[in-house]
Short mmCIF file of C-alpha atoms and ligand atoms in Angstrom, two decimals:
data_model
loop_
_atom_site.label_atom_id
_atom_site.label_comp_id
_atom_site.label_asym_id
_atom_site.label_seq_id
_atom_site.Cartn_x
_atom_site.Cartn_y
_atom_site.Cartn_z
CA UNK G 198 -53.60 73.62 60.36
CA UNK G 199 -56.85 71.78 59.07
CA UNK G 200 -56.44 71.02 55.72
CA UNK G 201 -59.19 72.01 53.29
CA UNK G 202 -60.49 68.59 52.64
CA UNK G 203 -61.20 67.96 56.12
CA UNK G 204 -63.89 70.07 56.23
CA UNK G 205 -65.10 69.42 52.55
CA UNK G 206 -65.26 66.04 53.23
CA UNK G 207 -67.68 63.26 55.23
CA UNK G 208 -65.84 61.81 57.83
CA UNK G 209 -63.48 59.11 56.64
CA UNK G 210 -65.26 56.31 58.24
CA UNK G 211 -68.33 57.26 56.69
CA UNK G 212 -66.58 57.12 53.00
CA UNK G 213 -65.15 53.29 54.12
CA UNK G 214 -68.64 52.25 55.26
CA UNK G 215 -70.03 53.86 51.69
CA UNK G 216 -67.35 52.39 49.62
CA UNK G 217 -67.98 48.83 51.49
CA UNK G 218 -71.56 48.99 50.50
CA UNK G 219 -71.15 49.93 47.10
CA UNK G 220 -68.70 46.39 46.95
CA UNK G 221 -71.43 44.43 49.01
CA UNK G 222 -73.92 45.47 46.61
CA UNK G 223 -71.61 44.63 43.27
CA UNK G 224 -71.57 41.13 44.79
CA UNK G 225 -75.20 40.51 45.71
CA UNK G 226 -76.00 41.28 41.64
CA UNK G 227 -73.17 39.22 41.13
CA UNK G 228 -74.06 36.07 42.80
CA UNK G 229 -77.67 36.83 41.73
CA UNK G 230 -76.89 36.33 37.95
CA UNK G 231 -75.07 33.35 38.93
CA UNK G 232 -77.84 31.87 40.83
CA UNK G 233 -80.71 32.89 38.06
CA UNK G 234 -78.62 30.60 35.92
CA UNK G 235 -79.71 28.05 38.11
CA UNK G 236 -83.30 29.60 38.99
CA UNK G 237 -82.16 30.14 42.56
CA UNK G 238 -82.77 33.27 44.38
CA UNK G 239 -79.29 34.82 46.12
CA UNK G 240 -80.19 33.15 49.80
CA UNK G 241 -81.35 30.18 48.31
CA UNK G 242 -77.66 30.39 46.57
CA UNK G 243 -75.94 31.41 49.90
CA UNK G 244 -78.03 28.77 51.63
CA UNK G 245 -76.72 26.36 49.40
CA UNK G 246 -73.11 27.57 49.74
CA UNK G 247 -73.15 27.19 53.55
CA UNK G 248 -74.07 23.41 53.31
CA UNK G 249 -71.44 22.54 50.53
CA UNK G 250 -68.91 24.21 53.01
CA UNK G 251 -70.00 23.61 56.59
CA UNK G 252 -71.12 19.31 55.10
CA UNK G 253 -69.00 17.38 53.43
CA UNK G 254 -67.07 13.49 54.49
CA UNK G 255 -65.79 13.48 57.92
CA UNK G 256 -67.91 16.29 59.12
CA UNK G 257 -71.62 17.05 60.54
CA UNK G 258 -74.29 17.76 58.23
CA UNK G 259 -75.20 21.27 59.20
CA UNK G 260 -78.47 22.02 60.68
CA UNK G 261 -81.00 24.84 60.03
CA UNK G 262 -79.93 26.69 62.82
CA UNK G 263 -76.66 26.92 61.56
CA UNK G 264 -77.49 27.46 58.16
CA UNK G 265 -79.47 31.03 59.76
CA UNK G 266 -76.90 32.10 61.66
CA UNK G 267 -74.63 31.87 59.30
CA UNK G 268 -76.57 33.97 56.49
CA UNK G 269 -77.47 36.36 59.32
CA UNK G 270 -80.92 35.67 58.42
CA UNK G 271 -83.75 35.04 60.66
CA UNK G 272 -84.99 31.34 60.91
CA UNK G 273 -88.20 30.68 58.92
CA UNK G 274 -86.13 33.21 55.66
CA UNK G 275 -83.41 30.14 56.27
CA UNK G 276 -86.69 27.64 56.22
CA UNK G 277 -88.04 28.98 53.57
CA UNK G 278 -84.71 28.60 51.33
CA UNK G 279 -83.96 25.65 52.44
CA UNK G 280 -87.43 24.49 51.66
CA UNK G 281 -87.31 25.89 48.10
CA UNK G 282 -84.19 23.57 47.52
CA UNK G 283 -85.76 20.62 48.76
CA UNK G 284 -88.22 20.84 46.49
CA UNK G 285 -85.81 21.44 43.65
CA UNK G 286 -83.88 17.89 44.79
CA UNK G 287 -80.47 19.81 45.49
CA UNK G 288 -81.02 19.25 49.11
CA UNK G 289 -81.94 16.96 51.76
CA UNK G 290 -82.24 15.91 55.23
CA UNK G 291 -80.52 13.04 57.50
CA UNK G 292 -80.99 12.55 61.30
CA UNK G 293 -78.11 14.26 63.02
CA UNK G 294 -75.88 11.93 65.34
CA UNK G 295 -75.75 14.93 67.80
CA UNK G 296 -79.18 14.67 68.60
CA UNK G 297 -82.35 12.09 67.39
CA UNK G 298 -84.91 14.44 66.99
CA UNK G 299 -83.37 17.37 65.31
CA UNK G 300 -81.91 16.30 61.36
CA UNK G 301 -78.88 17.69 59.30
CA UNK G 302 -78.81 19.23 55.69
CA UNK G 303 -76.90 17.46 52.89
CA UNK G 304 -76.58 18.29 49.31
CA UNK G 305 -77.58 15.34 46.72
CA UNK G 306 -75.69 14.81 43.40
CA UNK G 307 -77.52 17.56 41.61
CA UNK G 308 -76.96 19.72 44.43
CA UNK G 309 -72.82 19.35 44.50
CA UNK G 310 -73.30 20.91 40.95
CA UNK G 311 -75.45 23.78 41.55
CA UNK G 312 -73.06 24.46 45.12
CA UNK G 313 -69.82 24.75 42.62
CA UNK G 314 -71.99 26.80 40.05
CA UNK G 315 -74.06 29.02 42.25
CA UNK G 316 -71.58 29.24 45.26
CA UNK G 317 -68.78 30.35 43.74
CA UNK G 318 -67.64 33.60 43.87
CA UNK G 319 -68.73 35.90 40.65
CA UNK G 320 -65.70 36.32 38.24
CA UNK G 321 -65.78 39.93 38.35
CA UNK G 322 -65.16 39.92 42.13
CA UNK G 323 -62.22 37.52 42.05
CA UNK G 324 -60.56 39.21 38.92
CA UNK G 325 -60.77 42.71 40.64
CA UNK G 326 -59.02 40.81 43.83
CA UNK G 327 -56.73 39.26 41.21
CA UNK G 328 -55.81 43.06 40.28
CA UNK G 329 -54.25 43.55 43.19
CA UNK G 330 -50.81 43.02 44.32
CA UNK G 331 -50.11 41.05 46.42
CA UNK G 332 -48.53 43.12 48.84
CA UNK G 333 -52.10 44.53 48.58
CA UNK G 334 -53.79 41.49 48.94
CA UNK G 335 -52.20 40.20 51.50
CA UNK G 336 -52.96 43.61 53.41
CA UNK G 337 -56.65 43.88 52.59
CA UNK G 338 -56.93 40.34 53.67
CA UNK G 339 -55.67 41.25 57.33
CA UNK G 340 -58.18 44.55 57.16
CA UNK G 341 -61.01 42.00 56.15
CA UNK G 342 -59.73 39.94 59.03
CA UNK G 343 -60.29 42.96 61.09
CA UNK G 344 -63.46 44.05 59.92
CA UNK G 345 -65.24 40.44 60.41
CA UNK G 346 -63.98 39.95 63.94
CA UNK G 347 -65.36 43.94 64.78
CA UNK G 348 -69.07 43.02 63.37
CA UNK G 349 -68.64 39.80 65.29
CA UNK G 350 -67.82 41.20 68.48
CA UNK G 351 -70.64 43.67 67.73
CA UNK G 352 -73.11 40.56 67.25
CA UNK G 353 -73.95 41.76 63.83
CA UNK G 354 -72.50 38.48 62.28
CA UNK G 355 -72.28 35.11 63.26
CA UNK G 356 -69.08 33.83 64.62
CA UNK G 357 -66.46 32.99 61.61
CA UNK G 358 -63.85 30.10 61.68
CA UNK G 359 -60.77 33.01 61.68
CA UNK G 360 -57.49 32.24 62.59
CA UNK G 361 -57.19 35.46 64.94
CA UNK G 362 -59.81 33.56 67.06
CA UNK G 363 -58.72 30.20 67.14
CA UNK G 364 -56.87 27.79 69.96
CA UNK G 365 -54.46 26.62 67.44
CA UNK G 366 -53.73 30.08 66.46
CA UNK G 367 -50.07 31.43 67.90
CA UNK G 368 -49.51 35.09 66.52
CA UNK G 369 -45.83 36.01 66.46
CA UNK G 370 -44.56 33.08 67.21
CA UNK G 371 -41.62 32.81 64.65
CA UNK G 372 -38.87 35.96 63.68
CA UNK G 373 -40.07 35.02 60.01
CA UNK G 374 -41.52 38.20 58.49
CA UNK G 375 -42.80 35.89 55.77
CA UNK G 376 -44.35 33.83 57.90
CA UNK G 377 -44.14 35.30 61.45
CA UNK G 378 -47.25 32.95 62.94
CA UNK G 379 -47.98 29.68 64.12
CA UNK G 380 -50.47 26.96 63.55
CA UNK G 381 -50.25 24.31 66.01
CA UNK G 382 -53.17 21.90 64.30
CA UNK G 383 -50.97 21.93 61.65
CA UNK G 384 -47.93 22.85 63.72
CA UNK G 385 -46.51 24.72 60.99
CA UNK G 386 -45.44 28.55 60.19
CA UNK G 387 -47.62 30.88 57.95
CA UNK G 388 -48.24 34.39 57.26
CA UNK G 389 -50.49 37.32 56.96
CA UNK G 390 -51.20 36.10 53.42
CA UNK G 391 -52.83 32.75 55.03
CA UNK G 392 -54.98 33.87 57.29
CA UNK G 393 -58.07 31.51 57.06
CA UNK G 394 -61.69 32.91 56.89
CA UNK G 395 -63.15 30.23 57.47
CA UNK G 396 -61.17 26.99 58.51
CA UNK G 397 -62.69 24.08 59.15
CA UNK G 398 -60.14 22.55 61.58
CA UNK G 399 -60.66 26.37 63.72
CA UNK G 400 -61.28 25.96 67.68
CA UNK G 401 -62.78 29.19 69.03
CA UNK G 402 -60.98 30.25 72.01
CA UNK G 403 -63.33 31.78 74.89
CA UNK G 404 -63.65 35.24 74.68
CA UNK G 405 -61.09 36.85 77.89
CA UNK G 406 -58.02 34.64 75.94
CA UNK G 407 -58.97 35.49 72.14
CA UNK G 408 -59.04 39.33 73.25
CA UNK G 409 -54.97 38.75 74.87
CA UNK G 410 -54.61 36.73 71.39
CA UNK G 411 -55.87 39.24 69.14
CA UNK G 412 -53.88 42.22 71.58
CA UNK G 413 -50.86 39.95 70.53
CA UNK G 414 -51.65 39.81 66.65
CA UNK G 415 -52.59 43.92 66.62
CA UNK G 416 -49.22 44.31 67.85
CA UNK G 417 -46.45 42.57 66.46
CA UNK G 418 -43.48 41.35 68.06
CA UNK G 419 -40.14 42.24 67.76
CA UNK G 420 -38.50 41.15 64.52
CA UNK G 421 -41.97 40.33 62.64
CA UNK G 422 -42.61 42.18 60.22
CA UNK G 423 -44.97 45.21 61.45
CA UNK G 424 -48.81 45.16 61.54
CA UNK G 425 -50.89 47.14 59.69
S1 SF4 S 626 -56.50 25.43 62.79
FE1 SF4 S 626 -57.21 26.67 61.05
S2 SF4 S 626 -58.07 28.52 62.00
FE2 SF4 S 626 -56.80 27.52 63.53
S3 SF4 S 626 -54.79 28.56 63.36
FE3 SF4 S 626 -54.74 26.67 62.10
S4 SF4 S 626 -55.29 27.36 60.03
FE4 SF4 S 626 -55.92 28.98 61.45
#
């Protein structure tokens, strides 16, 4: 029998996509008031963000390009941002090794400060996180997981460093339930609760073997604990 609510409510996936919005749209005034501090605009922010995280010793300065992609903005909005914090001194260029004509973005001193000001998350979002438990966490991090590789797949984002796409990544490998996974950069167990985001040591596998990876993570194995 249909239960009442079905038919008084929208769909279910239309609440989700609502709710998600509302919670996008909580963060962008968030890390706008964190960026005003700093008279930065929210891309010039996330602009800034991307180079403090994707720079850094030991790794390549990103490039505009990347910086774009990565905002899932188009190229001259990433010029134009990047611009702006040129001219404010938190950023600037150096030739990229990878190739002589094209250069790489680096933040100066001024700009490390702003990145750990500007780029971090807003309080409120973190504390609401903090709320839940972690049992809850640890599950809304795997749905998260899930959501970012289905607008990847769909194009509509740029390709994150996730574990469920990664070489190194073996799902299942261990009768753990704690910590069920493997990483073999590391070569070490972990669970659901570490799934990286965005790692920096992540290899992206080609799509045909991430798809039998990811079959392998959506389905467990016997004695791991379940998946959502
Ligand atoms: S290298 Fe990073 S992304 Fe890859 S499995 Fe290990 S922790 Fe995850």
């Amino acid at each position: 029998m249909t239960a009442v609510f079905d038919t008084l409510s929208e769909p279910l996936s239309r609440r989700l996509a609502s709710g998600l919005s509302r919670l996008s749209a909580a963060l962008r005034a968030g890390q706008w008031r964190l960026g005003e501090a700093r008279g930065l605009t929210p891309t010039q922010a996330q602009a800034l963000a991307v180079i403090a995280a994707r720079g850094g010793p030991g790794r390549h300065a990103p490039r505009l390009s990347e910086v774009a992609e990565q905002l899932a903005v188009s190229r001259p909005t990433a010029s134009d941002a990047v611009a702006a914090l040129e001219r404010k001194g938190l950023v600037a260029r150096q030739p990229d090794p990878r190739d002589a004509r094209a250069s790489g973005l680096v933040l100066t001193g001024e700009g490390q400060a702003a990145a750990s000001d500007a780029g971090d998350w807003p309080a409120m979002l973190l504390d609401t996180a903090a709320d839940l438990s972690p049992a809850e966490q640890e599950m809304l991090l795997r749905l998260v997981v899930k959501m970012i590789r289905g607008l990847q797949a769909r194009g509509a984002i740029a390709p994150a460093r996730l574990c469920v796409t990664c070489r190194h990544f073996r799902p299942y490998a261990h009768g753990d339930a704690l910590a069920p996974h493997h990483c073999a950069y590391v070569d070490a167990p972990f669970g659901d609760r570490h799934l990286r985001l965005d790692c920096p040591e992540q290899d992206p596998l080609p799509p045909a073997e991430a798809e039998v990876v990811w079959a392998r993570f959506t389905s467990g194995a016997p004695g791991a604990s379940p998946p959502n």
